[in-house]
Amino acid sequence: MLLASLTQKELQYRITAKDIELITGRAWNYAQLRKATEEIGNRMFEVDIKQDNGKMIYRQMWLFQQVDYLEGQGAFEVMISEPAKPYFLKLKNSFTSIQLKSVLACSSKYAKRLYTLACQWRSVGRQVYEIEELKRMLGMIDKKGNEQYRQIGQFKKDVLDIAKEQINANTDLKFDYKLHKKGRSFKVIEIFIDISANFQLQIDFQKPIAEQKDIKIYMSYGLTEKQATQIAENEKIENFKSLIDELNQKVRKGDLKVDNSRAILLGSIRKKGDLINVKK
């Protein structure tokens, strides 16, 4: 959501739970959101910066400066740190609209991370890793050597299989894997990547968040995505809501009989003189 809202000038962004639900199509509550921002806030990121003299700076930084949850408003405000801003912008520019949608569609954090890694491999179709190396990339082994999912069966069931299911169901990629033994233990994972023929882009994250929300609102009244997009590009949401109120009042008074609500809505829009070319 931050990537979709990101601009060159701003450091602070307000995000509402309803906006997240509208964009992702999934229900969220404050407890989930607070846990998510807490986990991001606790994570340190390290980047290597090469200076003009050839020497390196190893910079450790945190992405958020602060997060404020607003009581009774169903919203929270995130202030990203100034040093992290260029990396946010670079990350946004490195994702396509499809990839941003895909990341949001996966609920497993490991599915999200494996998907972003897999995007780098799509041109070659496969990648081989030592299992320990992949676990470190997924944040499952910390710098002290503490390891999650030590048992290979648990790793397969709770990480790889869930990631496979979610990536294949929700993204533009087809994901599969095979484990290989060295001696008596599984030590290597081979990952296979292909382009999914069934995935269709639902949300364009290059568009402003407000326009995306408006499109979803229009579609909730039975309009197609194409119709909703055309209306969003030409009409203010306030005017549309006023039209809906007018139609609802006519229905309640018995002045309007609704046999085909979408046809009536499109006809009313045309009669207003706006969006005369909206197609059925």
CSV table of N, CA, C and O in Angstrom, one decimal, residues 31-79:
chain,number,residue,atom,x,y,z
A,31,ALA,N,-5.6,-5.5,14.7
A,31,ALA,CA,-4.6,-6.4,15.3
A,31,ALA,C,-3.6,-6.9,14.3
A,31,ALA,O,-2.4,-7.0,14.5
A,32,GLN,N,-4.1,-7.3,13.1
A,32,GLN,CA,-3.3,-7.8,12.0
A,32,GLN,C,-2.4,-6.7,11.5
A,32,GLN,O,-1.2,-6.9,11.3
A,33,LEU,N,-2.9,-5.5,11.4
A,33,LEU,CA,-2.1,-4.4,10.8
A,33,LEU,C,-1.0,-4.0,11.8
A,33,LEU,O,0.1,-3.7,11.4
A,34,ARG,N,-1.4,-3.9,13.1
A,34,ARG,CA,-0.4,-3.5,14.1
A,34,ARG,C,0.8,-4.6,14.1
A,34,ARG,O,1.9,-4.2,14.3
A,35,LYS,N,0.4,-5.8,14.0
A,35,LYS,CA,1.4,-6.9,14.0
A,35,LYS,C,2.3,-6.7,12.7
A,35,LYS,O,3.6,-6.8,12.8
A,36,ALA,N,1.7,-6.4,11.6
A,36,ALA,CA,2.5,-6.2,10.4
A,36,ALA,C,3.5,-5.0,10.5
A,36,ALA,O,4.6,-5.2,10.1
A,37,THR,N,3.0,-3.9,11.0
A,37,THR,CA,3.9,-2.7,11.1
A,37,THR,C,4.9,-3.0,12.1
A,37,THR,O,6.1,-2.5,12.0
A,38,GLU,N,4.6,-3.7,13.2
A,38,GLU,CA,5.6,-4.0,14.2
A,38,GLU,C,6.7,-4.9,13.7
A,38,GLU,O,7.9,-4.7,13.9
A,39,GLU,N,6.3,-5.9,12.8
A,39,GLU,CA,7.4,-6.8,12.3
A,39,GLU,C,8.3,-6.0,11.3
A,39,GLU,O,9.5,-6.2,11.3
A,40,ILE,N,7.7,-5.1,10.5
A,40,ILE,CA,8.5,-4.3,9.6
A,40,ILE,C,9.4,-3.4,10.4
A,40,ILE,O,10.6,-3.2,10.1
A,41,GLY,N,8.8,-2.8,11.5
A,41,GLY,CA,9.6,-1.9,12.3
A,41,GLY,C,10.8,-2.5,13.0
A,41,GLY,O,11.8,-1.9,13.3
A,42,ASN,N,10.6,-3.8,13.3
A,42,ASN,CA,11.7,-4.5,14.0
A,42,ASN,C,12.8,-5.0,13.1
A,42,ASN,O,13.8,-5.4,13.6
A,43,ARG,N,12.5,-4.9,11.8
A,43,ARG,CA,13.5,-5.5,10.9
A,43,ARG,C,14.5,-4.5,10.4
A,43,ARG,O,14.2,-3.4,10.0
A,44,MET,N,15.8,-4.9,10.5
A,44,MET,CA,16.9,-4.0,10.1
A,44,MET,C,17.3,-4.4,8.7
A,44,MET,O,17.4,-5.6,8.3
A,45,PHE,N,17.5,-3.4,7.8
A,45,PHE,CA,18.0,-3.6,6.5
A,45,PHE,C,19.4,-3.1,6.3
A,45,PHE,O,19.7,-2.0,6.8
A,46,GLU,N,20.2,-3.8,5.6
A,46,GLU,CA,21.6,-3.4,5.4
A,46,GLU,C,21.9,-3.2,3.9
A,46,GLU,O,21.6,-4.1,3.1
A,47,VAL,N,22.5,-2.1,3.6
A,47,VAL,CA,22.9,-1.9,2.2
A,47,VAL,C,24.3,-1.5,2.1
A,47,VAL,O,24.9,-1.0,3.1
A,48,ASP,N,25.0,-1.9,1.0
A,48,ASP,CA,26.4,-1.6,0.8
A,48,ASP,C,26.5,-0.4,-0.2
A,48,ASP,O,25.9,-0.4,-1.3
A,49,ILE,N,27.2,0.6,0.2
A,49,ILE,CA,27.3,1.9,-0.5
A,49,ILE,C,28.8,2.1,-0.9
A,49,ILE,O,29.6,2.2,0.0
A,50,LYS,N,29.1,2.1,-2.1
A,50,LYS,CA,30.5,2.3,-2.6
A,50,LYS,C,30.8,3.8,-2.7
A,50,LYS,O,30.1,4.6,-3.4
A,51,GLN,N,31.8,4.3,-2.0
A,51,GLN,CA,32.2,5.7,-2.0
A,51,GLN,C,33.0,6.0,-3.2
A,51,GLN,O,33.6,5.1,-3.9
A,52,ASP,N,33.2,7.3,-3.4
A,52,ASP,CA,34.1,7.8,-4.6
A,52,ASP,C,35.5,7.3,-4.4
A,52,ASP,O,36.2,7.1,-5.4
A,53,ASN,N,36.0,7.1,-3.2
A,53,ASN,CA,37.3,6.6,-3.0
A,53,ASN,C,37.5,5.1,-3.1
A,53,ASN,O,38.6,4.6,-2.8
A,54,GLY,N,36.4,4.5,-3.4
A,54,GLY,CA,36.4,3.0,-3.6
A,54,GLY,C,36.1,2.2,-2.4
A,54,GLY,O,35.9,1.0,-2.4
A,55,LYS,N,36.1,2.9,-1.2
A,55,LYS,CA,35.8,2.2,0.0
A,55,LYS,C,34.3,2.1,0.2
A,55,LYS,O,33.5,2.8,-0.3
A,56,MET,N,33.9,1.1,1.1
A,56,MET,CA,32.5,0.8,1.2
A,56,MET,C,32.0,1.3,2.6
A,56,MET,O,32.7,1.4,3.6
A,57,ILE,N,30.7,1.7,2.5
A,57,ILE,CA,29.9,2.0,3.7
A,57,ILE,C,28.9,0.9,3.9
A,57,ILE,O,28.1,0.6,2.9
A,58,TYR,N,28.8,0.3,5.0
A,58,TYR,CA,27.8,-0.8,5.3
A,58,TYR,C,26.7,-0.1,6.2
A,58,TYR,O,26.9,0.0,7.4
A,59,ARG,N,25.6,0.3,5.6
A,59,ARG,CA,24.6,1.1,6.3
A,59,ARG,C,23.5,0.2,6.8
A,59,ARG,O,22.9,-0.6,6.0
A,60,GLN,N,23.2,0.3,8.0
A,60,GLN,CA,22.0,-0.4,8.6
A,60,GLN,C,20.9,0.7,8.8
A,60,GLN,O,21.2,1.8,9.3
A,61,MET,N,19.7,0.3,8.4
A,61,MET,CA,18.6,1.3,8.5
A,61,MET,C,17.3,0.6,8.8
A,61,MET,O,17.2,-0.6,8.5
A,62,TRP,N,16.3,1.4,9.2
A,62,TRP,CA,15.0,0.9,9.5
A,62,TRP,C,14.0,1.7,8.6
A,62,TRP,O,14.2,2.9,8.4
A,63,LEU,N,13.0,1.0,8.1
A,63,LEU,CA,12.2,1.6,7.1
A,63,LEU,C,11.2,2.7,7.6
A,63,LEU,O,10.9,3.7,7.0
A,64,PHE,N,10.7,2.5,8.8
A,64,PHE,CA,9.7,3.4,9.4
A,64,PHE,C,10.3,4.3,10.4
A,64,PHE,O,11.0,3.8,11.3
A,65,GLN,N,9.9,5.5,10.4
A,65,GLN,CA,10.3,6.4,11.5
A,65,GLN,C,9.3,6.3,12.6
A,65,GLN,O,9.6,6.3,13.8
A,66,GLN,N,8.0,6.2,12.3
A,66,GLN,CA,7.0,6.0,13.3
A,66,GLN,C,5.7,5.6,12.6
A,66,GLN,O,5.5,5.8,11.4
A,67,VAL,N,4.8,5.0,13.3
A,67,VAL,CA,3.5,4.6,12.9
A,67,VAL,C,2.5,5.0,13.9
A,67,VAL,O,2.6,4.6,15.1
A,68,ASP,N,1.5,5.8,13.5
A,68,ASP,CA,0.4,6.2,14.5
A,68,ASP,C,-0.9,5.6,14.1
A,68,ASP,O,-1.4,5.7,13.0
A,69,TYR,N,-1.5,4.8,15.0
A,69,TYR,CA,-2.8,4.3,14.9
A,69,TYR,C,-3.8,5.2,15.4
A,69,TYR,O,-3.7,5.7,16.6
A,70,LEU,N,-4.8,5.6,14.6
A,70,LEU,CA,-5.8,6.7,15.0
A,70,LEU,C,-7.1,6.1,15.5
A,70,LEU,O,-7.8,5.5,14.8
A,71,GLU,N,-7.3,6.2,16.8
A,71,GLU,CA,-8.5,5.6,17.5
A,71,GLU,C,-9.8,6.1,16.9
A,71,GLU,O,-10.0,7.3,16.7
A,72,GLY,N,-10.6,5.1,16.6
A,72,GLY,CA,-12.0,5.5,16.1
A,72,GLY,C,-12.0,5.9,14.6
A,72,GLY,O,-13.1,6.2,14.1
A,73,GLN,N,-10.9,5.9,13.9
A,73,GLN,CA,-10.9,6.4,12.5
A,73,GLN,C,-10.6,5.2,11.5
A,73,GLN,O,-10.7,5.4,10.3
A,74,GLY,N,-10.3,4.1,12.1
A,74,GLY,CA,-10.0,2.9,11.2
A,74,GLY,C,-8.8,3.2,10.3
A,74,GLY,O,-8.8,2.7,9.1
A,75,ALA,N,-7.9,4.0,10.8
A,75,ALA,CA,-6.7,4.4,9.9
A,75,ALA,C,-5.5,4.4,10.7
A,75,ALA,O,-5.5,4.5,12.0
A,76,PHE,N,-4.3,4.4,10.0
A,76,PHE,CA,-3.1,4.6,10.6
A,76,PHE,C,-2.2,5.4,9.7
A,76,PHE,O,-2.4,5.4,8.5
A,77,GLU,N,-1.2,6.2,10.3
A,77,GLU,CA,-0.3,7.0,9.5
A,77,GLU,C,1.1,6.4,9.6
A,77,GLU,O,1.6,6.2,10.7
A,78,VAL,N,1.7,6.3,8.5
A,78,VAL,CA,3.1,5.7,8.5
A,78,VAL,C,4.0,6.8,8.0
A,78,VAL,O,3.8,7.5,7.0
A,79,MET,N,5.1,7.1,8.8
A,79,MET,CA,6.1,8.0,8.3
A,79,MET,C,7.4,7.2,8.0
A,79,MET,O,7.9,6.5,8.9
